[in-house]
mmCIF file of C-alpha atoms in Angstrom:
data_model
loop_
_atom_site.group_PDB
_atom_site.id
_atom_site.type_symbol
_atom_site.label_atom_id
_atom_site.label_comp_id
_atom_site.label_asym_id
_atom_site.label_seq_id
_atom_site.Cartn_x
_atom_site.Cartn_y
_atom_site.Cartn_z
ATOM 1 C CA MET A 1 137.754 53.651 115.124
ATOM 2 C CA ASN A 2 138.514 50.270 113.486
ATOM 3 C CA SER A 3 134.780 49.471 112.712
ATOM 4 C CA ASP A 4 134.008 49.464 109.063
ATOM 5 C CA ASP A 5 130.689 50.903 110.584
ATOM 6 C CA VAL A 6 132.155 53.747 112.086
ATOM 7 C CA GLN A 7 134.348 54.342 109.036
ATOM 8 C CA LEU A 8 131.239 54.724 106.959
ATOM 9 C CA MET A 9 130.326 58.026 108.799
ATOM 10 C CA ASP A 10 133.115 59.055 106.688
ATOM 11 C CA THR A 11 130.926 58.782 103.573
ATOM 12 C CA PHE A 12 128.357 61.336 104.625
ATOM 13 C CA ILE A 13 128.487 64.857 104.800
ATOM 14 C CA GLN A 14 127.418 66.346 108.371
ATOM 15 C CA HIS A 15 128.121 70.046 107.920
ATOM 16 C CA ALA A 16 129.312 72.208 105.008
ATOM 17 C CA ASP A 17 131.956 69.628 103.631
ATOM 18 C CA VAL A 18 133.028 67.980 106.765
ATOM 19 C CA SER A 19 131.951 64.539 107.114
ATOM 20 C CA CYS A 20 130.098 62.644 110.009
ATOM 21 C CA LEU A 21 133.254 61.077 110.881
ATOM 22 C CA LYS A 22 135.384 63.775 111.243
ATOM 23 C CA HIS A 23 132.585 66.105 113.273
ATOM 24 C CA SER A 24 132.210 63.305 115.537
ATOM 25 C CA ILE A 25 136.280 63.291 115.793
ATOM 26 C CA SER A 26 136.318 66.809 116.398
ATOM 27 C CA VAL A 27 133.377 66.814 119.254
ATOM 28 C CA ALA A 28 135.270 64.052 121.026
ATOM 29 C CA TYR A 29 138.506 65.938 120.548
ATOM 30 C CA LEU A 30 137.180 69.390 122.137
ATOM 31 C CA SER A 31 135.232 67.366 124.873
ATOM 32 C CA PHE A 32 138.327 65.868 125.708
ATOM 33 C CA TRP A 33 140.317 69.122 125.908
ATOM 34 C CA ILE A 34 137.571 70.824 128.111
ATOM 35 C CA CYS A 35 137.291 68.048 130.687
ATOM 36 C CA ARG A 36 141.522 68.096 130.745
ATOM 37 C CA LYS A 37 141.861 72.136 130.787
ATOM 38 C CA LEU A 38 139.078 72.299 133.353
ATOM 39 C CA ASN A 39 140.612 69.446 135.389
ATOM 40 C CA LEU A 40 137.267 67.872 135.577
ATOM 41 C CA GLN A 41 136.382 64.570 137.220
ATOM 42 C CA VAL A 42 134.877 62.568 134.316
ATOM 43 C CA ASP A 43 135.034 59.096 132.675
ATOM 44 C CA TYR A 44 137.092 60.044 130.012
ATOM 45 C CA ARG A 45 136.893 56.803 127.954
ATOM 46 C CA SER A 46 132.930 56.977 128.139
ATOM 47 C CA ILE A 47 132.980 60.791 127.098
ATOM 48 C CA ILE A 48 135.142 60.095 123.912
ATOM 49 C CA ARG A 49 133.255 56.879 122.868
ATOM 50 C CA GLY A 50 129.811 58.600 123.383
ATOM 51 C CA ALA A 51 131.057 61.726 121.475
ATOM 52 C CA LEU A 52 132.434 59.510 118.442
ATOM 53 C CA LEU A 53 128.953 57.519 118.314
ATOM 54 C CA HIS A 54 126.611 60.608 119.081
ATOM 55 C CA ASP A 55 126.127 60.963 115.315
ATOM 56 C CA PHE A 56 126.270 57.354 114.232
ATOM 57 C CA PHE A 57 123.088 57.482 112.206
ATOM 58 C CA LEU A 58 124.654 56.394 108.975
ATOM 59 C CA TYR A 59 122.350 58.198 106.439
ATOM 60 C CA ASP A 60 123.067 61.217 104.439
ATOM 61 C CA TRP A 61 120.795 63.728 106.366
ATOM 62 C CA HIS A 62 120.515 65.974 103.276
ATOM 63 C CA ASN A 63 118.646 63.950 101.498
ATOM 64 C CA THR A 64 117.351 60.855 103.319
ATOM 65 C CA LYS A 65 114.584 61.563 105.907
ATOM 66 C CA ASN A 66 114.800 59.925 109.062
ATOM 67 C CA PRO A 67 111.892 57.080 109.215
ATOM 68 C CA ILE A 68 110.990 58.264 112.934
ATOM 69 C CA GLY A 69 110.506 62.126 112.465
ATOM 70 C CA LEU A 70 112.573 65.517 111.893
ATOM 71 C CA HIS A 71 116.201 64.463 111.825
ATOM 72 C CA GLY A 72 117.263 67.145 114.433
ATOM 73 C CA PHE A 73 115.040 65.771 116.745
ATOM 74 C CA LYS A 74 115.174 61.924 116.107
ATOM 75 C CA HIS A 75 118.673 61.431 114.935
ATOM 76 C CA PRO A 76 119.843 60.473 118.356
ATOM 77 C CA LEU A 77 117.697 57.642 119.001
ATOM 78 C CA THR A 78 118.416 56.270 115.509
ATOM 79 C CA ALA A 79 122.257 56.786 116.506
ATOM 80 C CA LEU A 80 121.753 55.179 119.458
ATOM 81 C CA ALA A 81 120.017 52.024 118.250
ATOM 82 C CA ASN A 82 122.406 51.699 115.458
ATOM 83 C CA ALA A 83 125.435 52.121 118.296
ATOM 84 C CA GLU A 84 123.912 49.204 120.569
ATOM 85 C CA LYS A 85 123.915 47.090 117.391
ATOM 86 C CA HIS A 86 127.711 47.244 117.096
ATOM 87 C CA PHE A 87 128.863 48.213 120.446
ATOM 88 C CA LEU A 88 128.180 47.382 124.273
ATOM 89 C CA LEU A 89 127.420 50.900 125.715
ATOM 90 C CA ASN A 90 127.113 51.791 129.356
ATOM 91 C CA GLU A 91 124.545 53.860 130.543
ATOM 92 C CA LEU A 92 126.753 56.999 130.466
ATOM 93 C CA GLU A 93 127.731 56.532 126.657
ATOM 94 C CA LYS A 94 123.637 55.993 125.896
ATOM 95 C CA ASP A 95 123.092 59.226 127.666
ATOM 96 C CA ILE A 96 125.475 60.895 125.763
ATOM 97 C CA ILE A 97 124.177 59.792 122.204
ATOM 98 C CA VAL A 98 120.465 60.449 123.162
ATOM 99 C CA LYS A 99 120.880 63.722 124.713
ATOM 100 C CA HIS A 100 123.508 65.551 122.714
ATOM 101 C CA MET A 101 120.800 67.553 121.168
ATOM 102 C CA TRP A 102 119.546 68.950 124.311
ATOM 103 C CA PRO A 103 117.796 71.497 124.344
ATOM 104 C CA LEU A 104 115.919 70.519 121.049
ATOM 105 C CA THR A 105 115.749 67.004 122.691
ATOM 106 C CA VAL A 106 113.668 68.012 125.816
ATOM 107 C CA LYS A 107 114.920 65.482 128.529
ATOM 108 C CA PHE A 108 118.134 67.109 130.424
ATOM 109 C CA PRO A 109 121.237 64.955 130.313
ATOM 110 C CA LYS A 110 121.776 62.970 133.103
ATOM 111 C CA TYR A 111 125.702 63.119 133.542
ATOM 112 C CA LYS A 112 127.862 66.284 133.014
ATOM 113 C CA GLU A 113 129.774 64.248 130.324
ATOM 114 C CA ALA A 114 126.486 64.421 128.369
ATOM 115 C CA TYR A 115 126.265 68.232 128.818
ATOM 116 C CA ILE A 116 129.939 68.734 127.852
ATOM 117 C CA VAL A 117 129.486 66.774 124.635
ATOM 118 C CA SER A 118 126.238 68.529 123.879
ATOM 119 C CA PHE A 119 127.993 71.843 124.140
ATOM 120 C CA SER A 120 131.033 70.641 122.176
ATOM 121 C CA ASP A 121 128.959 69.228 119.585
ATOM 122 C CA LYS A 122 127.303 72.939 119.348
ATOM 123 C CA PHE A 123 130.374 74.642 118.903
ATOM 124 C CA CYS A 124 131.768 72.192 116.518
ATOM 125 C CA SER A 125 128.722 72.632 114.124
ATOM 126 C CA ILE A 126 128.890 76.134 114.166
ATOM 127 C CA ALA A 127 132.488 76.541 113.211
ATOM 128 C CA GLU A 128 131.793 73.728 110.521
ATOM 129 C CA ILE A 129 128.906 75.593 109.328
ATOM 130 C CA LEU A 130 130.504 79.109 108.950
ATOM 131 C CA ARG A 131 133.500 77.216 107.844
ATOM 132 C CA ILE A 132 135.820 78.954 110.506
ATOM 133 C CA SER A 133 137.776 75.750 111.063
ATOM 134 C CA SER A 134 137.487 72.087 112.624
ATOM 135 C CA VAL A 135 138.958 71.418 115.605
ATOM 136 C CA THR A 136 140.716 68.663 114.284
ATOM 137 C CA GLU A 137 142.867 70.751 112.160
ATOM 138 C CA SER A 138 144.726 71.481 115.421
ATOM 139 C CA TYR A 139 146.016 68.207 115.735
#
């Protein structure tokens, strides 16, 4: 969170009027909350780090094309490449980032934490697009 590059995510809109950073914080918070409420045995540090970096693509996808393909399908690869340039990631964090768009990205997540982040991402995205609320409004 102290990284200037992570803070740069706040300058890009993700959904509706929600920044990429605020969206990623919401996904991390919801993922954590789900795990705690269900008393799941997960790697909490990795699920939070992976969720915070899942959309670390650092461009305005509304105006800029992803150089490797359609944004919805390819931004996880861009986010992973950016995250690996700035942070030391474990295999779980990499899987969370690169597979958070499942089932659009055909490969199944390898870890339960990646499924949780994928679900949380979709839930937060729908809430943001419909302007229902932001998960982070609750804290």
